[in-house]
Amino acid sequence: MNASARANEWLTAVTWRRLLRDRPIVPLMGLLAILVLVIELADPGIVSPEWTGVIVRASVPLAILAGCQTLTMLTGGIDLSVAAIGSMAGFVTATLVHSPGGVAEGIIVALAAAALAGLLTGIGVGVFRVHPLIMTLGMSFVVLGLSNVWQLQMVQTGAGVPDSLRWIGSSTLAQVVPYNLLVFIPLTLLILLGLRRTGYGRLLYAIGDNPVAARLSGTRAWQVLIVLYVISAVMAAIAGLLISGLTNTASVSLVDTSLLPAVAAAVIGGTSILGGRGGFGGTIVGALILTVLTALLTVLGLPEPTRQVVFGSIIVVVAAAYTRVTSES
Amino acid sequence: MSAVTAPVGAPPANPARTVMSWAQRSSWAIGLVGLLAILLVFTKIIQPSYGVAGIQGLGISILPLGFAAVAQAVVVIAGGIDLSIGSMMALTSVIAATLMDGQSAEFGLAVVAGVLVLGLVLGAINGALVVVTRVPDIVVTLAMSFVWAGFALLVRAAPGGAASPWLMNLVIGPFGNPWIPKAAIVLVIVVAVIWIPIARSRMGLSLYAVGSNQLAAFRSGVPIGRTKIVAYALTGLFAAVGGLALTASTSIGTPVPGPYTLESVAAVVLGGVSLAGGRGGVFGPVVAVMVLQIIQNDMTFLSFDPNFALVAQGVILIGVLILGSVLESRRARR
């Protein structure tokens, strides 16, 4: 092998590395395409517009929850309270169906309660510098406990998931386009534009990338963090409402099973848990990848336990690949 | 360690000073024990019939979480965190319960030994992955929590199996005096036998060094990777003991992880171990587990909705940390 060929090869490697580091969404789309291809090979004819609709419908709540993780991870935090807050939102709305204000009142109460929880979390993280992991963990205990208390209060009134939530959470246009995109697309645009084009978005990256430099250049981190955790809690509540509509259930532990996949989706999507690197676009693809992967493992006839094992292994491998690539700079 | 820090020519032993410095170093743990004592007195006041049965119940109910808290404490001291403790406990618990079912006592003993080794291996795998991939600890152990929980469900899909009778006798019931639960003795002895020799050895010093400042530890010649793997292996070992405790106290194995992972993080923080690493011990978290359990019992006695216990746990966790951060910033200002 002569020198120029070697240099050429080296250049390709560097380009790949750059691509993975700066535009992780491109290789992620490739991975997604491969997974779809594999599932089509495993069960010919399965991939159809209807199937795509089902996959997208299931990915939307997961992507929103993963969005909470993405935003908080950008600042070097994490939000473990999304499961408790999301479940609470769905549950509270269901119990308030027969209230005078109806569904609207239920949703407003749920979102307000979520925002309050997020505000308290933000104060803890921003003002008192409590570790986000612990702060959100403690908050999830508080929210879960209060939801249980609420459940005992409300057990007589009898309640169900309101029809409007069921419609937006589970119905599809022409069996293909899920209506939960009506919530998801505006939210996504808001987050993507917010992160790229607003000063607030840049502050999130700045705080996560180098907190000292951010402080020295005049950032009031505590204000940014309080707003951040309120946003995260409200997003968690929205996801919880969609999940309760999708599954037609309202329970205080409904969202629990989505917590770890949400963190996984954010990590697979290229957001660094150490802060300062990542974005929502990758996270959405990460959520799609996890959903397709779950579907693939089901098609392959793997039982749930095996699926969990494969799931966990893939997260480690993908995260390791990222770390390898990004640490070479 | 004290031999290094003592100035040359200082009086060889000053018991008062030794006690003072020990008290200063463990002020958090002493405060917790004081809180525990106050809570016990308080419990006796609000529930005059609280006595032998209550203490025995307390002993058995804290056992699994106690070991989980110790497991978490070891790895947090070394600057990591392990979110797969609950899954490792579930896996070791179902394996133990499945293998022991209907077997002789001798075989049960072999199973216990095997499960402990398995715990070491599971933990070492976690640690090796953290070291080799250089992925943040939270992500690796979170992913591995899926893996271990999946294996647990593969071992058995539903709760079942049985514990050897001697294993149950080991933890259930009083030890001599009816006031002393066997479970508490087992907890203290197991933790002491495993942890104290390690903490006093060179390895213990390395664990604290890596946890408090990895770069400084590296430059002082501490093998970072090996130390981290040992920390995770010890965490796996204690998680396996916790899994055995689950099997022994419930007499079956349950494949679905309990709330132990997150509660162990809470107990570790309340027990005075800094999440930043390098500070704290393993007995603080054990006392914290007792405190949390008594608070839960007290709320039942006061006929609060038991769900408020969960709220209280969250509020205490947050409150203690806020208090800690306020105290810290005051000290820094001085």
PDB file of C-alpha atoms in Angstrom, chain A residues 4-112:
ATOM      1  CA  SER A   4      -1.302   8.282  -0.894  1.00  0.00           C
ATOM      2  CA  ALA A   5      -3.711   5.365  -0.599  1.00  0.00           C
ATOM      3  CA  ARG A   6      -3.038   5.234   3.096  1.00  0.00           C
ATOM      4  CA  ALA A   7      -3.638   8.959   3.418  1.00  0.00           C
ATOM      5  CA  ASN A   8      -6.809   8.534   1.442  1.00  0.00           C
ATOM      6  CA  GLU A   9      -8.027   5.819   3.746  1.00  0.00           C
ATOM      7  CA  TRP A  10      -7.135   7.937   6.740  1.00  0.00           C
ATOM      8  CA  LEU A  11      -9.080  10.836   5.253  1.00  0.00           C
ATOM      9  CA  THR A  12     -12.188   8.717   4.813  1.00  0.00           C
ATOM     10  CA  ALA A  13     -11.951   7.600   8.415  1.00  0.00           C
ATOM     11  CA  VAL A  14     -11.650  11.186   9.555  1.00  0.00           C
ATOM     12  CA  THR A  15     -14.615  12.223   7.432  1.00  0.00           C
ATOM     13  CA  TRP A  16     -16.725   9.443   8.884  1.00  0.00           C
ATOM     14  CA  ARG A  17     -15.714  10.447  12.337  1.00  0.00           C
ATOM     15  CA  ARG A  18     -16.567  14.089  11.661  1.00  0.00           C
ATOM     16  CA  LEU A  19     -19.904  13.077  10.218  1.00  0.00           C
ATOM     17  CA  LEU A  20     -20.758  10.987  13.253  1.00  0.00           C
ATOM     18  CA  ARG A  21     -19.609  13.713  15.592  1.00  0.00           C
ATOM     19  CA  ASP A  22     -21.135  16.759  13.956  1.00  0.00           C
ATOM     20  CA  ARG A  23     -24.145  15.317  12.160  1.00  0.00           C
ATOM     21  CA  PRO A  24     -25.038  12.174  14.102  1.00  0.00           C
ATOM     22  CA  ILE A  25     -28.475  12.266  12.538  1.00  0.00           C
ATOM     23  CA  VAL A  26     -27.120  11.023   9.173  1.00  0.00           C
ATOM     24  CA  PRO A  27     -25.666   7.707  10.391  1.00  0.00           C
ATOM     25  CA  LEU A  28     -28.657   7.347  12.721  1.00  0.00           C
ATOM     26  CA  MET A  29     -31.031   7.575   9.754  1.00  0.00           C
ATOM     27  CA  GLY A  30     -28.887   4.913   8.108  1.00  0.00           C
ATOM     28  CA  LEU A  31     -29.252   2.675  11.167  1.00  0.00           C
ATOM     29  CA  LEU A  32     -33.005   3.263  11.134  1.00  0.00           C
ATOM     30  CA  ALA A  33     -33.172   2.351   7.436  1.00  0.00           C
ATOM     31  CA  ILE A  34     -31.187  -0.832   8.067  1.00  0.00           C
ATOM     32  CA  LEU A  35     -33.535  -1.811  10.893  1.00  0.00           C
ATOM     33  CA  VAL A  36     -36.579  -1.251   8.661  1.00  0.00           C
ATOM     34  CA  LEU A  37     -34.910  -3.328   5.952  1.00  0.00           C
ATOM     35  CA  VAL A  38     -34.189  -6.139   8.403  1.00  0.00           C
ATOM     36  CA  ILE A  39     -37.751  -6.166   9.683  1.00  0.00           C
ATOM     37  CA  GLU A  40     -39.036  -6.320   6.090  1.00  0.00           C
ATOM     38  CA  LEU A  41     -36.719  -9.261   5.394  1.00  0.00           C
ATOM     39  CA  ALA A  42     -37.786 -10.988   8.591  1.00  0.00           C
ATOM     40  CA  ASP A  43     -41.471 -10.627   7.825  1.00  0.00           C
ATOM     41  CA  PRO A  44     -41.965  -9.733   4.131  1.00  0.00           C
ATOM     42  CA  GLY A  45     -44.809  -7.330   3.523  1.00  0.00           C
ATOM     43  CA  ILE A  46     -44.918  -5.977   7.058  1.00  0.00           C
ATOM     44  CA  VAL A  47     -43.615  -2.558   6.095  1.00  0.00           C
ATOM     45  CA  SER A  48     -46.618  -0.613   4.846  1.00  0.00           C
ATOM     46  CA  PRO A  49     -48.062   2.856   5.310  1.00  0.00           C
ATOM     47  CA  GLU A  50     -50.260   1.497   8.124  1.00  0.00           C
ATOM     48  CA  TRP A  51     -47.253  -0.068   9.851  1.00  0.00           C
ATOM     49  CA  THR A  52     -45.376   3.217   9.577  1.00  0.00           C
ATOM     50  CA  GLY A  53     -48.338   4.967  11.167  1.00  0.00           C
ATOM     51  CA  VAL A  54     -48.301   2.554  14.107  1.00  0.00           C
ATOM     52  CA  ILE A  55     -44.565   3.026  14.577  1.00  0.00           C
ATOM     53  CA  VAL A  56     -44.806   6.818  14.442  1.00  0.00           C
ATOM     54  CA  ARG A  57     -47.768   6.830  16.798  1.00  0.00           C
ATOM     55  CA  ALA A  58     -45.836   4.809  19.363  1.00  0.00           C
ATOM     56  CA  SER A  59     -42.682   6.891  18.908  1.00  0.00           C
ATOM     57  CA  VAL A  60     -44.275  10.284  19.506  1.00  0.00           C
ATOM     58  CA  PRO A  61     -44.781  10.069  23.299  1.00  0.00           C
ATOM     59  CA  LEU A  62     -41.387   8.396  23.679  1.00  0.00           C
ATOM     60  CA  ALA A  63     -39.751  11.160  21.631  1.00  0.00           C
ATOM     61  CA  ILE A  64     -41.353  13.847  23.798  1.00  0.00           C
ATOM     62  CA  LEU A  65     -40.157  12.135  26.984  1.00  0.00           C
ATOM     63  CA  ALA A  66     -36.734  11.746  25.416  1.00  0.00           C
ATOM     64  CA  GLY A  67     -36.910  15.450  24.567  1.00  0.00           C
ATOM     65  CA  CYS A  68     -37.172  16.183  28.304  1.00  0.00           C
ATOM     66  CA  GLN A  69     -33.971  14.177  28.774  1.00  0.00           C
ATOM     67  CA  THR A  70     -32.278  15.880  25.815  1.00  0.00           C
ATOM     68  CA  LEU A  71     -32.957  19.393  27.057  1.00  0.00           C
ATOM     69  CA  THR A  72     -31.893  18.646  30.622  1.00  0.00           C
ATOM     70  CA  MET A  73     -28.848  16.644  29.483  1.00  0.00           C
ATOM     71  CA  LEU A  74     -27.673  19.620  27.416  1.00  0.00           C
ATOM     72  CA  THR A  75     -27.099  21.425  30.709  1.00  0.00           C
ATOM     73  CA  GLY A  76     -25.443  18.352  32.215  1.00  0.00           C
ATOM     74  CA  GLY A  77     -28.601  17.300  34.071  1.00  0.00           C
ATOM     75  CA  ILE A  78     -31.205  14.569  33.710  1.00  0.00           C
ATOM     76  CA  ASP A  79     -34.920  14.418  34.510  1.00  0.00           C
ATOM     77  CA  LEU A  80     -36.038  11.248  36.292  1.00  0.00           C
ATOM     78  CA  SER A  81     -39.330  12.829  37.331  1.00  0.00           C
ATOM     79  CA  VAL A  82     -40.899  12.631  33.854  1.00  0.00           C
ATOM     80  CA  ALA A  83     -42.476   9.233  34.543  1.00  0.00           C
ATOM     81  CA  ALA A  84     -44.220  10.317  37.731  1.00  0.00           C
ATOM     82  CA  ILE A  85     -45.273  13.664  36.254  1.00  0.00           C
ATOM     83  CA  GLY A  86     -46.528  12.142  32.993  1.00  0.00           C
ATOM     84  CA  SER A  87     -48.535   9.466  34.795  1.00  0.00           C
ATOM     85  CA  MET A  88     -49.926  12.099  37.156  1.00  0.00           C
ATOM     86  CA  ALA A  89     -51.077  14.247  34.237  1.00  0.00           C
ATOM     87  CA  GLY A  90     -52.945  11.415  32.537  1.00  0.00           C
ATOM     88  CA  PHE A  91     -54.432  10.269  35.811  1.00  0.00           C
ATOM     89  CA  VAL A  92     -55.571  13.696  37.019  1.00  0.00           C
ATOM     90  CA  THR A  93     -57.205  14.436  33.676  1.00  0.00           C
ATOM     91  CA  ALA A  94     -59.054  11.127  33.774  1.00  0.00           C
ATOM     92  CA  THR A  95     -60.369  11.758  37.281  1.00  0.00           C
ATOM     93  CA  LEU A  96     -61.630  15.222  36.379  1.00  0.00           C
ATOM     94  CA  VAL A  97     -63.684  14.129  33.361  1.00  0.00           C
ATOM     95  CA  HIS A  98     -66.950  14.635  35.232  1.00  0.00           C
ATOM     96  CA  SER A  99     -65.929  17.930  36.785  1.00  0.00           C
ATOM     97  CA  PRO A 100     -67.792  21.116  35.781  1.00  0.00           C
ATOM     98  CA  GLY A 101     -64.975  22.242  33.514  1.00  0.00           C
ATOM     99  CA  GLY A 102     -64.783  18.861  31.848  1.00  0.00           C
ATOM    100  CA  VAL A 103     -61.734  17.650  29.984  1.00  0.00           C
ATOM    101  CA  ALA A 104     -60.322  21.135  29.507  1.00  0.00           C
ATOM    102  CA  GLU A 105     -60.298  21.719  33.239  1.00  0.00           C
ATOM    103  CA  GLY A 106     -58.606  18.372  33.777  1.00  0.00           C
ATOM    104  CA  ILE A 107     -55.859  19.119  31.273  1.00  0.00           C
ATOM    105  CA  ILE A 108     -55.290  22.607  32.654  1.00  0.00           C
ATOM    106  CA  VAL A 109     -55.074  21.290  36.216  1.00  0.00           C
ATOM    107  CA  ALA A 110     -52.699  18.544  35.088  1.00  0.00           C
ATOM    108  CA  LEU A 111     -50.419  20.904  33.199  1.00  0.00           C
ATOM    109  CA  ALA A 112     -50.448  23.417  36.046  1.00  0.00           C
TER     110      ALA A 112
END
